[in-house]
Structure formats: structure tokens, C-alpha cells
Amino acid sequence: MAGAASAAGQSSKLNLLNFAEQKIKMLHLTWFAFFLTFVIWFAHAPLLMHIKEALALTDAQIRALLILNVALTIPARIVVGMMVDKYGPRIMYSVLLFISALLCIGFAFANTYDALALFRFLLGFVGAGFVVGIRLVGEWFPHNQVGTAEGIYGGWGNFGSAAAAMTLPTVALMFGGENGWRYAIASVGVISAVYSLIFYKFARNTPKGSTYFKPKKTGAMVVTSWGALWALILMNIPMHLALGILAWRLSPAGVNLFSETAMYSIWGALVVLFIFQTQQTWKINAEHLREGVPEHDKYSFKQVGILNVAYFATFGSELAVVSMLPLYFLETFEGMTAVKAGLLASAFAFMNLVSRPMGGWFSDKFGRRKSMVILIGGLAAGYFLMGLMDSHWWIPLAVLAVMACSFFVQAGEGAVFAIVPLIKRSMTGQIAGMAGAYGNVGAVVYLTVLSYVDFSTFFYVIAASALIGLVAVMFLDDPKGHIVEVAEDGTVHRINVG
């Protein structure tokens, strides 16, 4: 048996104050690392007006910064997922926090728009931190607690964006002067650098005596059937298309950050990258597929594909809606101020503290597939209800509708990552990375749709796409019995997953 995963008989309840338990310490250590990555990732958002004034930026340049902020996250989550499986989450989170700290400080003290844009683009890397903790938490908690633990990790970590919005303007005022915003953002970088050392000192990849399973090959996700290989290649296409859309939005057709020639160059590079990635994927998988995969080594890639689609609808819609909700309230309800609109819209993100852990808990308690069906169905209904909202609605009722929808969205995210660690332990990072990247792909697609339609149609489009996700999750298999991993010394380990 492999460490914590063998503890099938344990209670599903978690005492988060029981610091005598090593896994509880590890959970708190890890969610705070994720929390810091989100504070860094969104540190600029509440200070955009200060940044705009300090560097005399145009509205188009500000919009470009917002697009650049998510561009690198899609490939970063894929690459970091591979690296965490190979090197372990302890090293990867420490390195990611430290590098992100340097980028954060660089952004804070950028004096030109080009430098600001470059650092904002590179800071998309910090969004890959989420993937690292998914693997670490999955190592420490048994199958009947892993959903709740992953939900706490994701929900409390995601709250970092809201924490940045609530605290950094005040921190900037405390520093004072025209450079207060710079010191506020830089202080987050300093905290991250210090915490990277703390994390490295106290974090452990697995419980004592447990084995950290690594994939047999790196460079691409390893699949266990020819059908899965073709499915993997097809599922890589939307990620490249999303990056192509981002390049288009940064061209003269969008915010005009670079020329049309540069856009075509990027598109060409993405085609070359896809061809290279496909060759690499084929090369890594074809040999062992021809030789035949032992039955105990197989896993269902169908599960991975379904979770990708589900996270597209859940986290993808959350990122998109959080981006536009303040403007929605401001333009929909008469007499609404920008400050009040921002506060009301924050209710959507604030729900993360409770919703995502609840989604993981539902999955642990009532079954993986059943929970996903209910939560994705609730998400579709929630967005349909938001599409019905207009200026005649009573504002408190509109906020309640937003919070109800938000619950299903974020609980759905928690349910997705309650399943990820139960598919193939040695590849949890890569599976999490791909699902996480699909969340960002969803955000790109939904925000692109928003640029062409009104708010109500935008919500209806999300609801309709969620119905596709609902159909997909109906084909999800509940993890049962055991998954098998083979250690580097050849010993076979059976890990209980349900």
C-alpha cells in the first residue's frame, strides 16, 4: 500500500485544527502557497488606476495587460504538470514561488509599458502553481478525504485574488507617495520569496514511508491505448487555438499591442509548436503501445477528457464572469456606483471559501459522478437564471442569484479535482495541468464571445456550453477498487481509490 492512500477505513471528517496530524500541517502549508500565487497573479488588478496614471497608459494598453496576464498560464500548466510528476511538488512549488517573486518585483518597478507588458506576460507562469498542490494534497489524503482536502486547497487558495483586491489598495496608501502601488506589489513578491524557503524546509512530497511514483517517460502525457493517443492529440488543439485567439486580441483587430505581421508570426509558431508536440506525443507513446500495455498499468483517458470539458465550463466561466461582473452591475442597474458594483460582484469570487470545499466534500460523501451531474446541472441553471436578469430586478435578488450560480460553479471545480488524483497517481500533475489549462481555454472562449454579444446572451452561451459538459459527465466512471503503480525498484503498489 502507498502511504496515506491506504487509509481507506479512516473517517471522512477532517479536523483542520489538528496540527498534530502531519497531513493537516501539509494541507495548510500548501493552500497558503497557492493563496500567495493568486495574490501575485492578481496583485495588479486593484491598483490598475494607479498604474495607468503613473505610466500614462491608454485604455487599450490596460486591456492588453489583462489579456497578457492569462496568456502564458495555458502552456505553463501543461509544462509544470509534467515537471511536478518528475521532480516532486516540494521542489516545484518552492522554485515557482521564488521565480514568481522575482517577476512580481520586476513588474512593480517597471518604468516603461514594454517592461510592464513583458513582466505581466511572464507572470502568467504563476497561475501554474495550482497544479503543483493538487499532486501534493493527493499524496497525503486517502480517497475518502481527498475531495474535501483538494476543495479546501483550491477554494482557500483561489481566495488570494479577493484578498489582493481587499488589502493591496490599503497597503499602497500605507506606503504613501506616487510609488506606493509599486511597494505594495513588491511586498507581495518579498513575502513569496520568503515563503518559498519556508515551503522547501517544511513540505514533504509524501507521508513518511510512502513512495512517490513518477511517470515512466516525460515530455508528453503517457496514454495506454491507441484511441487515447488520438484523443490526446485532438485535445491539444483547443489549447493552441486559445493562444491563437489571444494573439488576435492583442493585434490591431483588438488592443493593438503588436502588428498584424507579429500576429501571423505567432500563429505560425503555434502551428509549428503543435506539430512538434504531436510528434513528441507520438514518439513517447507509440513504442510502448506497440509492445502492449500490461493490464494493471492501464487507465481510462476518457476520464481525463471529461474532466477537461467540465473544468472548461466551471473554472473557465468563473474567470470570465469575475472579469466582467463589476461592469455588468454598473451598466445594468441605474444609480450604481463603480465601488458598489465592485463590492456586489466580489460576491461571486468570495464564495470560493465555502463552495469549492463543499464540492469536494459532496464528491467524497455522495459519489464522484452523481456530484458532478448535480453540480454541472446547477451551474447551467444558474447561468440561465443570470441571463434573465435585467434592470427591473431587485438588486439583492440579483446578488442572491449570482451567489447561487457561483456556488454551483465553484463546487463543480471542487468535484473535478476530487477525481483527478484518483485516475493515475504517477500522472496526477499532468492530468491536473491539462484540466487546469482547459479552464483557461474556457475563459478565453467565453470572453471572446462576450466581445460580440450582450450580457444576457453571454450568460445563455455559458449555460448552453454547460449542458454539453452535463452530457459528458454522465459518461464519467466512479473510481472504484484500486489503481496500480509500479515503483522504480519494480515493486507493485495497489492504491485504494473507492
CSV table of N, CA and C in Angstrom, one decimal, residues 159-259:
chain,number,residue,atom,x,y,z
A,159,PHE,N,-8.9,32.3,-3.1
A,159,PHE,CA,-9.4,33.5,-2.4
A,159,PHE,C,-8.2,34.5,-2.4
A,160,GLY,N,-7.0,34.1,-2.8
A,160,GLY,CA,-5.9,35.1,-2.9
A,160,GLY,C,-6.2,36.3,-3.8
A,161,SER,N,-7.0,36.1,-4.9
A,161,SER,CA,-7.4,37.2,-5.8
A,161,SER,C,-8.2,38.2,-5.0
A,162,ALA,N,-9.2,37.7,-4.3
A,162,ALA,CA,-10.1,38.6,-3.5
A,162,ALA,C,-9.3,39.3,-2.4
A,163,ALA,N,-8.4,38.5,-1.7
A,163,ALA,CA,-7.5,39.1,-0.7
A,163,ALA,C,-6.7,40.3,-1.2
A,164,ALA,N,-6.2,40.1,-2.4
A,164,ALA,CA,-5.4,41.1,-3.1
A,164,ALA,C,-6.2,42.4,-3.3
A,165,ALA,N,-7.4,42.2,-3.8
A,165,ALA,CA,-8.3,43.3,-4.0
A,165,ALA,C,-8.7,44.0,-2.7
A,166,MET,N,-8.8,43.3,-1.6
A,166,MET,CA,-9.3,43.9,-0.4
A,166,MET,C,-8.1,44.6,0.4
A,167,THR,N,-6.9,44.1,0.2
A,167,THR,CA,-5.8,44.6,1.0
A,167,THR,C,-4.8,45.5,0.3
A,168,LEU,N,-4.5,45.3,-0.9
A,168,LEU,CA,-3.4,46.0,-1.6
A,168,LEU,C,-3.6,47.5,-1.7
A,169,PRO,N,-4.8,48.0,-2.0
A,169,PRO,CA,-5.0,49.4,-2.1
A,169,PRO,C,-4.7,50.1,-0.7
A,170,THR,N,-5.0,49.4,0.4
A,170,THR,CA,-4.7,50.0,1.7
A,170,THR,C,-3.2,49.9,1.9
A,171,VAL,N,-2.6,48.8,1.5
A,171,VAL,CA,-1.1,48.8,1.7
A,171,VAL,C,-0.4,49.9,0.9
A,172,ALA,N,-0.9,50.1,-0.3
A,172,ALA,CA,-0.4,51.2,-1.1
A,172,ALA,C,-0.5,52.5,-0.4
A,173,LEU,N,-1.7,52.8,0.2
A,173,LEU,CA,-1.9,54.0,0.9
A,173,LEU,C,-0.9,54.1,2.1
A,174,MET,N,-0.7,53.0,2.8
A,174,MET,CA,0.2,53.0,4.0
A,174,MET,C,1.6,53.4,3.6
A,175,PHE,N,2.1,52.9,2.4
A,175,PHE,CA,3.4,53.3,1.9
A,175,PHE,C,3.4,54.7,1.5
A,176,GLY,N,2.3,55.1,0.9
A,176,GLY,CA,2.1,56.5,0.5
A,176,GLY,C,3.0,56.9,-0.7
A,177,GLY,N,2.7,58.2,-1.1
A,177,GLY,CA,3.5,58.7,-2.3
A,177,GLY,C,3.1,58.1,-3.6
A,178,GLU,N,3.7,58.6,-4.7
A,178,GLU,CA,3.3,58.2,-6.0
A,178,GLU,C,3.8,56.8,-6.3
A,179,ASN,N,4.7,56.2,-5.5
A,179,ASN,CA,5.2,54.9,-5.7
A,179,ASN,C,4.6,53.9,-4.7
A,180,GLY,N,3.6,54.3,-4.0
A,180,GLY,CA,3.0,53.4,-3.0
A,180,GLY,C,2.5,52.1,-3.6
A,181,TRP,N,2.0,52.2,-4.9
A,181,TRP,CA,1.4,51.0,-5.5
A,181,TRP,C,2.6,50.0,-5.9
A,182,ARG,N,3.7,50.6,-6.2
A,182,ARG,CA,4.9,49.8,-6.5
A,182,ARG,C,5.4,49.0,-5.3
A,183,TYR,N,5.4,49.6,-4.2
A,183,TYR,CA,5.9,49.0,-2.9
A,183,TYR,C,4.9,47.9,-2.5
A,184,ALA,N,3.6,48.2,-2.7
A,184,ALA,CA,2.6,47.2,-2.3
A,184,ALA,C,2.7,45.9,-3.1
A,185,ILE,N,2.9,46.1,-4.4
A,185,ILE,CA,3.0,44.9,-5.3
A,185,ILE,C,4.4,44.2,-4.9
A,186,ALA,N,5.4,45.0,-4.8
A,186,ALA,CA,6.7,44.4,-4.5
A,186,ALA,C,6.7,43.6,-3.2
A,187,SER,N,6.0,44.1,-2.2
A,187,SER,CA,5.9,43.5,-0.9
A,187,SER,C,5.4,42.1,-1.0
A,188,VAL,N,4.4,41.9,-1.9
A,188,VAL,CA,3.9,40.5,-2.2
A,188,VAL,C,5.0,39.6,-2.7
A,189,GLY,N,5.8,40.1,-3.6
A,189,GLY,CA,7.0,39.4,-4.1
A,189,GLY,C,7.9,39.0,-3.0
A,190,VAL,N,8.2,39.9,-2.1
A,190,VAL,CA,9.1,39.6,-1.0
A,190,VAL,C,8.6,38.5,-0.1
A,191,ILE,N,7.3,38.6,0.2
A,191,ILE,CA,6.6,37.5,1.0
A,191,ILE,C,6.7,36.2,0.3
A,192,SER,N,6.5,36.2,-1.0
A,192,SER,CA,6.5,34.9,-1.8
A,192,SER,C,7.9,34.3,-1.7
A,193,ALA,N,9.0,35.2,-1.9
A,193,ALA,CA,10.3,34.7,-1.9
A,193,ALA,C,10.7,34.0,-0.5
A,194,VAL,N,10.3,34.7,0.6
A,194,VAL,CA,10.5,34.1,1.9
A,194,VAL,C,9.7,32.8,2.1
A,195,TYR,N,8.5,32.8,1.6
A,195,TYR,CA,7.7,31.6,1.8
A,195,TYR,C,8.2,30.4,1.0
A,196,SER,N,8.8,30.7,-0.1
A,196,SER,CA,9.4,29.6,-0.9
A,196,SER,C,10.4,28.8,-0.1
A,197,LEU,N,11.2,29.5,0.7
A,197,LEU,CA,12.2,28.9,1.6
A,197,LEU,C,11.5,28.1,2.7
A,198,ILE,N,10.5,28.7,3.3
A,198,ILE,CA,9.7,28.0,4.3
A,198,ILE,C,9.1,26.7,3.8
A,199,PHE,N,8.5,26.8,2.6
A,199,PHE,CA,7.9,25.7,2.0
A,199,PHE,C,8.9,24.6,1.7
A,200,TYR,N,10.0,24.9,1.2
A,200,TYR,CA,11.1,23.9,0.9
A,200,TYR,C,11.5,23.2,2.2
A,201,LYS,N,11.6,24.0,3.3
A,201,LYS,CA,12.1,23.4,4.6
A,201,LYS,C,11.1,22.5,5.2
A,202,PHE,N,9.8,22.8,5.1
A,202,PHE,CA,8.8,22.0,5.9
A,202,PHE,C,7.9,21.1,5.0
A,203,ALA,N,7.8,21.3,3.7
A,203,ALA,CA,7.0,20.4,2.9
A,203,ALA,C,7.7,19.1,2.6
A,204,ARG,N,6.9,18.0,2.4
A,204,ARG,CA,7.3,16.7,2.0
A,204,ARG,C,6.4,16.2,0.9
A,205,ASN,N,7.0,15.5,0.0
A,205,ASN,CA,6.2,15.0,-1.2
A,205,ASN,C,5.2,14.0,-0.8
A,206,THR,N,5.5,13.1,0.2
A,206,THR,CA,4.7,12.0,0.6
A,206,THR,C,4.8,11.8,2.1
A,207,PRO,N,3.8,11.2,2.7
A,207,PRO,CA,4.0,10.8,4.1
A,207,PRO,C,5.2,9.9,4.3
A,208,LYS,N,5.7,9.8,5.5
A,208,LYS,CA,6.9,9.0,5.7
A,208,LYS,C,6.7,7.5,5.4
A,209,GLY,N,7.6,7.0,4.7
A,209,GLY,CA,7.5,5.6,4.3
A,209,GLY,C,6.7,5.3,3.0
A,210,SER,N,6.1,6.4,2.4
A,210,SER,CA,5.4,6.2,1.2
A,210,SER,C,6.3,6.4,0.0
A,211,THR,N,5.8,5.9,-1.2
A,211,THR,CA,6.6,6.0,-2.4
A,211,THR,C,6.0,7.1,-3.3
A,212,TYR,N,6.9,8.0,-3.8
A,212,TYR,CA,6.5,9.0,-4.8
A,212,TYR,C,6.6,8.4,-6.2
A,213,PHE,N,5.5,8.1,-6.8
A,213,PHE,CA,5.5,7.4,-8.1
A,213,PHE,C,5.7,8.5,-9.2
A,214,LYS,N,6.6,8.1,-10.1
A,214,LYS,CA,6.9,9.0,-11.3
A,214,LYS,C,6.5,8.3,-12.6
A,215,PRO,N,6.1,9.1,-13.6
A,215,PRO,CA,5.8,8.5,-14.9
A,215,PRO,C,7.1,7.9,-15.5
A,216,LYS,N,6.8,6.8,-16.3
A,216,LYS,CA,8.0,6.1,-16.8
A,216,LYS,C,8.7,6.9,-17.9
A,217,LYS,N,7.9,7.9,-18.5
A,217,LYS,CA,8.5,8.7,-19.6
A,217,LYS,C,8.0,10.2,-19.3
A,218,THR,N,8.8,11.1,-19.7
A,218,THR,CA,8.4,12.5,-19.6
A,218,THR,C,8.6,13.2,-21.0
A,219,GLY,N,7.9,14.3,-21.1
A,219,GLY,CA,7.9,15.0,-22.4
A,219,GLY,C,6.6,15.1,-23.1
A,220,ALA,N,5.7,14.2,-22.6
A,220,ALA,CA,4.3,14.2,-23.1
A,220,ALA,C,3.5,13.2,-22.2
A,221,MET,N,2.2,13.4,-22.1
A,221,MET,CA,1.4,12.5,-21.3
A,221,MET,C,1.4,11.1,-21.9
A,222,VAL,N,1.6,10.1,-21.0
A,222,VAL,CA,1.6,8.7,-21.4
A,222,VAL,C,0.2,8.2,-21.4
A,223,VAL,N,-0.3,7.6,-22.5
A,223,VAL,CA,-1.6,7.0,-22.5
A,223,VAL,C,-1.4,5.5,-22.7
A,224,THR,N,-2.6,4.8,-22.6
A,224,THR,CA,-2.5,3.3,-22.5
A,224,THR,C,-3.3,2.6,-23.6
A,225,SER,N,-3.8,3.4,-24.6
A,225,SER,CA,-4.5,2.8,-25.7
A,225,SER,C,-4.3,3.7,-27.0
A,226,TRP,N,-4.4,3.1,-28.1
A,226,TRP,CA,-4.3,3.9,-29.4
A,226,TRP,C,-5.4,4.9,-29.5
A,227,GLY,N,-6.6,4.5,-29.0
A,227,GLY,CA,-7.7,5.5,-29.1
A,227,GLY,C,-7.4,6.7,-28.2
A,228,ALA,N,-6.8,6.4,-27.0
A,228,ALA,CA,-6.5,7.5,-26.1
A,228,ALA,C,-5.4,8.4,-26.7
A,229,LEU,N,-4.5,7.8,-27.5
A,229,LEU,CA,-3.4,8.6,-28.1
A,229,LEU,C,-4.0,9.6,-29.1
A,230,TRP,N,-5.0,9.2,-29.9
A,230,TRP,CA,-5.6,10.1,-30.9
A,230,TRP,C,-6.4,11.1,-30.1
A,231,ALA,N,-7.1,10.7,-29.0
A,231,ALA,CA,-7.9,11.7,-28.3
A,231,ALA,C,-7.0,12.7,-27.6
A,232,LEU,N,-5.8,12.3,-27.1
A,232,LEU,CA,-4.9,13.3,-26.5
A,232,LEU,C,-4.4,14.3,-27.6
A,233,ILE,N,-4.1,13.8,-28.8
A,233,ILE,CA,-3.7,14.8,-29.8
A,233,ILE,C,-4.8,15.8,-30.2
A,234,LEU,N,-6.0,15.3,-30.3
A,234,LEU,CA,-7.2,16.2,-30.6
A,234,LEU,C,-7.4,17.2,-29.4
A,235,MET,N,-7.2,16.7,-28.2
A,235,MET,CA,-7.5,17.6,-27.1
A,235,MET,C,-6.4,18.7,-26.9
A,236,ASN,N,-5.3,18.5,-27.6
A,236,ASN,CA,-4.2,19.6,-27.5
A,236,ASN,C,-4.6,20.7,-28.5
A,237,ILE,N,-5.5,20.5,-29.4
A,237,ILE,CA,-5.8,21.5,-30.4
A,237,ILE,C,-6.5,22.7,-29.8
A,238,PRO,N,-7.5,22.6,-28.9
A,238,PRO,CA,-8.1,23.8,-28.4
A,238,PRO,C,-7.2,24.7,-27.6
A,239,MET,N,-6.2,24.1,-27.0
A,239,MET,CA,-5.2,25.0,-26.2
A,239,MET,C,-4.4,25.9,-27.2
A,240,HIS,N,-4.0,25.3,-28.3
A,240,HIS,CA,-3.3,26.1,-29.3
A,240,HIS,C,-4.2,27.2,-29.9
A,241,LEU,N,-5.5,26.8,-30.2
A,241,LEU,CA,-6.4,27.7,-30.7
A,241,LEU,C,-6.7,28.9,-29.7
A,242,ALA,N,-6.8,28.6,-28.5
A,242,ALA,CA,-7.0,29.6,-27.5
A,242,ALA,C,-5.8,30.6,-27.5
A,243,LEU,N,-4.6,30.1,-27.6
A,243,LEU,CA,-3.4,31.0,-27.7
A,243,LEU,C,-3.5,31.8,-28.9
A,244,GLY,N,-4.0,31.2,-30.0
A,244,GLY,CA,-4.1,32.0,-31.3
A,244,GLY,C,-5.2,33.1,-31.1
A,245,ILE,N,-6.2,32.8,-30.4
A,245,ILE,CA,-7.3,33.9,-30.1
A,245,ILE,C,-6.7,35.0,-29.3
A,246,LEU,N,-5.9,34.7,-28.3
A,246,LEU,CA,-5.2,35.7,-27.5
A,246,LEU,C,-4.3,36.6,-28.4
A,247,ALA,N,-3.6,36.0,-29.3
A,247,ALA,CA,-2.7,36.7,-30.2
A,247,ALA,C,-3.5,37.7,-31.1
A,248,TRP,N,-4.7,37.2,-31.5
A,248,TRP,CA,-5.6,38.0,-32.3
A,248,TRP,C,-6.1,39.2,-31.5
A,249,ARG,N,-6.4,38.9,-30.3
A,249,ARG,CA,-7.0,40.0,-29.4
A,249,ARG,C,-5.9,41.1,-29.1
A,250,LEU,N,-4.6,40.7,-29.2
A,250,LEU,CA,-3.5,41.6,-28.9
A,250,LEU,C,-3.1,42.3,-30.2
A,251,SER,N,-3.6,42.0,-31.4
A,251,SER,CA,-3.3,42.5,-32.6
A,251,SER,C,-4.1,43.8,-32.9
A,252,PRO,N,-3.9,44.5,-34.1
A,252,PRO,CA,-4.7,45.6,-34.4
A,252,PRO,C,-6.2,45.4,-34.4
A,253,ALA,N,-6.6,44.1,-34.6
A,253,ALA,CA,-8.0,43.8,-34.5
A,253,ALA,C,-8.6,43.9,-33.1
A,254,GLY,N,-7.7,43.9,-32.1
A,254,GLY,CA,-8.1,44.0,-30.7
A,254,GLY,C,-7.5,45.2,-30.0
A,255,VAL,N,-6.5,45.0,-29.2
A,255,VAL,CA,-6.0,46.2,-28.4
A,255,VAL,C,-4.7,46.8,-29.0
A,256,ASN,N,-4.3,46.2,-30.2
A,256,ASN,CA,-3.2,46.8,-30.9
A,256,ASN,C,-1.9,46.9,-30.2
A,257,LEU,N,-1.6,45.8,-29.4
A,257,LEU,CA,-0.3,45.8,-28.7
A,257,LEU,C,0.9,45.5,-29.7
A,258,PHE,N,0.6,44.7,-30.7
A,258,PHE,CA,1.6,44.5,-31.8
A,258,PHE,C,1.0,44.4,-33.2
A,259,SER,N,1.8,44.3,-34.2
A,259,SER,CA,1.3,44.4,-35.6
A,259,SER,C,0.6,43.1,-36.0
